[in-house]
Coordinates of C-alpha atoms in Angstrom, one line a residue:
M1 CA 46.9 -7.7 41.3
R2 CA 50.0 -9.8 40.1
A3 CA 52.9 -11.6 41.3
L4 CA 56.2 -11.2 39.5
S5 CA 56.3 -13.6 36.5
L6 CA 58.6 -12.2 33.8
E7 CA 61.9 -14.0 33.5
P8 CA 64.9 -11.6 34.3
Q9 CA 66.8 -10.1 31.5
P10 CA 70.6 -9.9 32.1
L11 CA 71.9 -6.5 33.0
P12 CA 72.7 -4.6 29.9
R13 CA 76.3 -2.7 29.6
L14 CA 76.3 -0.5 32.8
S15 CA 78.2 2.7 32.9
I16 CA 79.4 4.1 36.0
V17 CA 79.6 7.7 37.3
A18 CA 81.9 8.1 40.4
L19 CA 80.7 10.3 43.0
P20 CA 83.0 12.0 45.9
G21 CA 80.6 10.6 48.6
H22 CA 79.0 7.2 49.5
G23 CA 75.3 5.8 49.0
P24 CA 73.5 8.0 46.7
E25 CA 70.0 6.5 47.6
D26 CA 68.0 8.2 44.9
V27 CA 68.1 9.7 41.5
V28 CA 66.1 12.2 39.7
A29 CA 66.3 14.2 36.5
D30 CA 65.6 17.9 35.9
A31 CA 64.1 19.5 32.7
A32 CA 67.7 20.2 31.4
G33 CA 68.7 16.4 31.7
N34 CA 70.8 16.9 34.9
I35 CA 70.7 14.1 37.3
W36 CA 70.4 14.8 40.9
A37 CA 71.5 12.8 43.8
G38 CA 72.5 13.0 47.3
V39 CA 75.0 10.9 49.4
A40 CA 75.0 9.7 53.1
D41 CA 77.0 12.7 54.5
G42 CA 74.1 15.1 53.2
R43 CA 75.7 16.4 50.1
I44 CA 73.5 17.0 47.1
F45 CA 75.2 16.7 43.7
R46 CA 73.9 17.8 40.1
I47 CA 75.4 15.4 37.5
S48 CA 75.6 16.9 34.0
P49 CA 76.0 14.0 31.5
D50 CA 77.7 14.8 28.3
D51 CA 77.6 12.9 25.0
T52 CA 80.1 10.4 25.9
E53 CA 81.1 8.3 29.1
G54 CA 81.9 11.4 31.0
A55 CA 79.8 13.6 33.6
A56 CA 80.5 16.9 35.4
V57 CA 79.6 16.3 39.2
T58 CA 78.8 19.8 40.9
H59 CA 78.3 20.0 44.8
V60 CA 75.2 22.3 45.0
A61 CA 74.2 21.9 48.8
T62 CA 74.3 20.0 52.0
T63 CA 71.5 18.8 54.3
E64 CA 71.8 18.0 57.9
H65 CA 70.8 14.4 57.6
P66 CA 71.2 11.9 54.6
P67 CA 68.8 12.8 51.6
L68 CA 66.6 9.6 51.3
G69 CA 64.2 10.6 48.5
L70 CA 64.3 13.4 45.9
H71 CA 61.8 14.7 43.4
I72 CA 62.1 17.9 40.8
A73 CA 59.2 19.9 41.5
R74 CA 57.2 21.8 38.9
D75 CA 59.1 25.1 40.0
G76 CA 62.5 23.5 39.4
R77 CA 63.2 23.0 43.2
V78 CA 64.5 19.8 44.4
L79 CA 62.3 18.5 47.1
I80 CA 64.2 16.3 49.6
C81 CA 63.2 13.6 52.1
S82 CA 65.9 14.0 54.7
R83 CA 65.2 12.0 58.0
D84 CA 62.4 14.2 59.8
K85 CA 62.1 16.9 57.2
L86 CA 60.8 17.4 53.9
L87 CA 62.9 20.2 52.4
A88 CA 63.2 22.1 49.0
L89 CA 66.4 23.1 47.6
D90 CA 66.7 26.0 45.1
P91 CA 69.2 25.0 42.6
A92 CA 70.2 28.4 41.6
S93 CA 71.2 29.6 45.0
G94 CA 71.7 26.4 46.8
K95 CA 69.3 27.5 49.4
I96 CA 67.4 25.0 51.3
E97 CA 64.0 25.5 53.1
P98 CA 61.6 23.3 55.2
V99 CA 58.3 22.4 53.6
V100 CA 57.1 19.8 56.2
T101 CA 58.4 19.0 59.6
K102 CA 55.2 18.0 61.6
V103 CA 52.0 16.4 60.9
D104 CA 49.0 17.0 63.0
G105 CA 51.5 18.3 65.8
P106 CA 54.1 15.5 66.1
P107 CA 57.4 15.6 64.2
L108 CA 58.0 13.4 61.2
I109 CA 60.2 10.4 62.1
F110 CA 61.3 8.9 58.9
C111 CA 60.6 10.8 55.8
S112 CA 61.4 8.6 52.8
N113 CA 60.4 9.6 49.4
V114 CA 58.3 12.4 47.5
T115 CA 56.6 13.4 44.5
E116 CA 54.4 16.1 43.0
S117 CA 51.4 16.2 40.8
M118 CA 50.7 18.6 38.1
D119 CA 48.5 21.0 40.2
G120 CA 51.5 21.5 42.8
T121 CA 50.0 18.9 45.3
I122 CA 52.9 16.9 47.0
Y123 CA 52.7 13.6 48.2
F124 CA 55.4 11.8 50.6
S125 CA 56.0 8.8 52.6
E126 CA 57.0 8.0 56.0
S127 CA 58.5 4.6 56.1
T128 CA 57.9 4.0 60.2
A129 CA 56.2 5.9 62.8
R130 CA 58.4 4.1 65.5
F131 CA 62.1 4.2 64.4
P132 CA 64.3 7.1 62.9
F133 CA 66.5 6.6 59.7
E134 CA 69.4 5.5 61.8
Q135 CA 67.5 2.4 63.0
F136 CA 65.9 1.5 59.8
M137 CA 67.1 -2.2 60.0
A138 CA 64.9 -2.4 63.4
A139 CA 61.9 -1.0 61.5
I140 CA 62.2 -3.8 58.8
L141 CA 63.1 -6.6 61.3
E142 CA 60.2 -5.7 63.4
G143 CA 57.7 -5.5 60.6
R144 CA 55.0 -3.4 61.9
P145 CA 52.9 -1.8 59.6
T146 CA 53.2 1.8 60.8
G147 CA 54.1 3.6 57.4
R148 CA 52.0 6.4 56.1
V149 CA 51.6 8.7 53.3
F150 CA 50.7 12.2 53.3
R151 CA 49.4 14.9 51.0
R152 CA 50.5 18.7 51.1
D153 CA 48.1 20.8 49.3
P154 CA 49.5 23.9 47.4
D155 CA 48.1 25.8 50.3
G156 CA 50.3 24.2 52.9
T157 CA 47.5 21.9 54.5
V158 CA 49.0 18.6 55.4
T159 CA 46.7 15.4 55.2
T160 CA 47.3 11.9 56.1
I161 CA 45.8 9.6 53.0
A162 CA 47.3 6.4 54.1
T163 CA 48.2 4.3 56.9
G164 CA 49.2 0.7 58.0
L165 CA 51.7 0.2 55.3
A166 CA 54.6 -2.1 55.9
F167 CA 57.8 0.4 55.6
T168 CA 56.3 2.8 52.9
N169 CA 59.0 3.9 50.6
G170 CA 58.8 5.0 46.8
V171 CA 56.1 7.2 45.7
T172 CA 55.3 8.3 42.2
I173 CA 52.3 9.9 40.1
T174 CA 51.1 8.0 37.1
A175 CA 51.7 9.6 33.7
D176 CA 47.9 10.5 33.5
G177 CA 47.7 11.8 37.1
S178 CA 45.0 9.4 38.1
A179 CA 46.8 7.7 40.8
L180 CA 49.8 7.5 43.3
I181 CA 51.6 4.4 43.0
I182 CA 53.2 3.4 46.5
A183 CA 55.8 0.9 47.3
E184 CA 56.0 -1.2 50.7
T185 CA 59.6 -2.6 51.3
V186 CA 58.5 -4.9 53.9
G187 CA 55.0 -5.9 52.3
R188 CA 56.8 -6.5 49.2
R189 CA 53.8 -4.9 47.6
V190 CA 53.2 -2.0 45.1
S191 CA 49.7 -0.4 45.3
R192 CA 47.8 2.1 43.5
Y193 CA 46.0 5.0 45.5
A194 CA 43.4 6.5 43.2
L195 CA 43.3 10.3 43.0
T196 CA 40.5 10.6 40.6
G197 CA 37.1 8.9 39.3
P198 CA 34.6 6.9 41.6
A199 CA 37.6 5.0 43.2
A200 CA 39.3 8.2 44.4
G201 CA 40.9 7.8 48.0
T202 CA 41.1 3.9 47.6
L203 CA 44.3 1.9 47.7
T204 CA 44.6 -1.2 45.8
P205 CA 47.6 -3.6 45.4
I206 CA 48.8 -4.0 41.8
V207 CA 51.8 -6.3 42.3
E208 CA 52.0 -8.5 45.7
E209 CA 54.5 -11.3 46.7
I210 CA 57.4 -9.4 44.8
P211 CA 60.6 -11.8 45.5
G212 CA 62.5 -8.6 46.5
M213 CA 62.1 -5.7 48.7
P214 CA 61.1 -2.5 46.8
D215 CA 62.6 0.7 47.5
N216 CA 62.3 4.0 45.3
I217 CA 60.2 4.1 42.1
S218 CA 59.5 6.4 39.4
T219 CA 57.2 7.0 36.3
G220 CA 58.8 6.2 32.9
A221 CA 57.9 8.1 29.5
D222 CA 55.8 5.4 28.3
G223 CA 53.8 5.4 31.8
R224 CA 55.5 2.3 33.1
I225 CA 56.3 2.5 36.9
W226 CA 60.0 1.5 37.5
I227 CA 60.8 -0.1 40.9
T228 CA 64.1 -0.8 42.7
L229 CA 64.5 -4.0 44.5
A230 CA 67.1 -3.4 47.2
S231 CA 67.2 -6.8 48.4
P232 CA 65.8 -10.4 47.5
R233 CA 63.0 -11.5 49.9
N234 CA 64.5 -13.1 53.2
A235 CA 62.4 -16.0 53.7
L236 CA 64.2 -17.0 57.0
A237 CA 63.8 -13.7 58.5
E238 CA 59.9 -13.4 57.3
W239 CA 59.1 -16.8 58.9
L240 CA 60.9 -16.1 62.2
L241 CA 59.8 -12.5 62.8
P242 CA 56.1 -13.1 63.7
R243 CA 57.1 -15.6 66.2
S244 CA 58.9 -13.9 68.9
P245 CA 60.4 -10.4 69.7
A246 CA 63.3 -11.7 71.0
I247 CA 64.3 -13.4 67.8
R248 CA 63.9 -9.9 66.1
K249 CA 66.5 -8.7 68.8
V250 CA 68.8 -11.4 67.7
L251 CA 68.5 -10.9 64.1
W252 CA 69.2 -7.2 64.6
R253 CA 72.8 -8.0 66.0
L254 CA 73.5 -10.3 63.0
P255 CA 76.4 -9.3 60.9
D256 CA 75.3 -7.3 57.8
A257 CA 76.0 -10.0 55.4
L258 CA 73.1 -11.8 56.8
L259 CA 70.5 -9.1 57.0
P260 CA 68.3 -8.0 54.0
G261 CA 69.5 -5.3 51.7
T262 CA 73.0 -4.9 52.7
D263 CA 75.0 -5.8 49.7
T264 CA 73.2 -6.9 46.5
D265 CA 73.5 -6.8 42.8
P266 CA 71.5 -4.2 40.9
W267 CA 67.8 -5.2 40.3
V268 CA 64.9 -3.2 38.7
I269 CA 61.7 -4.2 37.2
A270 CA 58.8 -2.1 35.4
V271 CA 55.4 -2.8 35.7
N272 CA 52.0 -1.3 34.1
P273 CA 50.4 0.8 36.6
D274 CA 47.0 -0.3 36.0
T275 CA 47.3 -4.1 35.7
G276 CA 50.5 -4.7 37.5
D277 CA 51.8 -6.7 34.5
V278 CA 55.6 -6.8 34.4
L279 CA 57.1 -5.2 31.5
A280 CA 60.8 -5.4 32.4
N281 CA 62.8 -7.4 34.8
I282 CA 66.6 -6.6 34.9
T283 CA 69.3 -7.9 37.2
G284 CA 73.0 -8.8 36.9
K285 CA 76.3 -8.8 38.6
S286 CA 78.2 -5.4 39.3
R287 CA 80.8 -4.6 41.6
D288 CA 80.7 -0.7 41.2
L289 CA 77.0 -0.4 41.9
R290 CA 75.8 -2.4 45.0
T291 CA 72.3 -2.4 46.6
V292 CA 70.2 -0.2 43.9
T293 CA 67.6 1.6 45.6
G294 CA 66.7 4.6 43.0
V295 CA 65.9 4.8 39.3
V296 CA 64.7 7.4 36.7
E297 CA 64.6 7.6 32.8
S298 CA 66.5 10.6 31.3
G299 CA 68.2 11.2 27.8
G300 CA 67.6 7.7 26.5
R301 CA 69.2 5.9 29.7
L302 CA 68.0 4.4 32.9
W303 CA 69.9 6.0 35.6
M304 CA 70.2 4.0 39.1
G305 CA 71.2 5.2 42.6
C306 CA 72.5 2.9 45.5
I307 CA 73.3 2.7 49.0
G308 CA 76.4 0.4 48.6
S309 CA 78.8 2.4 46.6
S310 CA 80.2 5.7 45.7
A311 CA 78.4 6.0 42.5
V312 CA 75.3 6.2 40.1
G313 CA 75.1 4.0 36.9
H314 CA 73.2 4.0 33.9
I315 CA 72.1 1.7 31.1
S316 CA 70.7 2.4 27.6
L317 CA 66.9 2.2 27.4
A318 CA 67.5 0.8 24.0
D319 CA 69.3 -2.2 25.4
I320 CA 66.2 -3.3 27.6
A321 CA 64.5 -6.3 26.0
S322 CA 62.4 -5.4 23.3
S323 CA 59.6 -7.5 24.5
S324 CA 58.9 -5.2 27.4
S325 CA 56.3 -2.7 25.9
G326 CA 54.7 0.2 27.7
P327 CA 51.2 0.2 29.1

């Protein structure tokens, strides 16, 4: 396992695609190169980039609650983590159907992110078992490791595969299908859950003590794992939190500007999924893309979603430092 070691590269030229809604937390790409994002009021948009700076933005469907994590399934449906449900959207009809609403009886509390393996097995995360999405800051400030990861088999069976995680967030399958990569926001850690081989079923940290709070993640074309860092670490909060529940309540009432992950510049890193070696570390100022929380490669670009602006953005993969090589 590694700590973050690569010096940051300044953010390359950033192109912005404005959306008619705030906070497109995650971004994913379909087989046709369209980008999908969902905003805070539940609307799901398909973004069809052209060969210039423009893009056509189409409203396809609306979920009851904010869409937090997205994934394009093998059958073309858009899988959506939306508060207390895992949903599936048919992009042709706009119809939304529930996939998972309960695990072992109790309902989901905070469905956060989702991915799928080549055999149709779905993996999804629950950030906390104590607080709903609307109280996400309470879960972060409390710091209790109650996050979980679930597996939904093609026959519909749902199994808990990991527990005791510190605000589980992004999940993605490695390019070779051998492991599930899991990000913990409060834990400031990214781990590898082995799916095959003698280590199958074990969870091993690959990057720890990240100086930022990881959010959604994705797998790049060369196998690297892209990780968004929604906020720099808050050393004062980390020192205070274990010491008194009363202090947590005080922090929860502080102005947003003093809390983690509320208004930050873009920051994404890439790591080797086997060794944790840092392959890219990109950050810089932007007034138009605040608090980046989603990332995906598509069409020679690195697309980013965020919770602090009404836009998604992209940079050219060719502009990322040439010294950053894949696994």
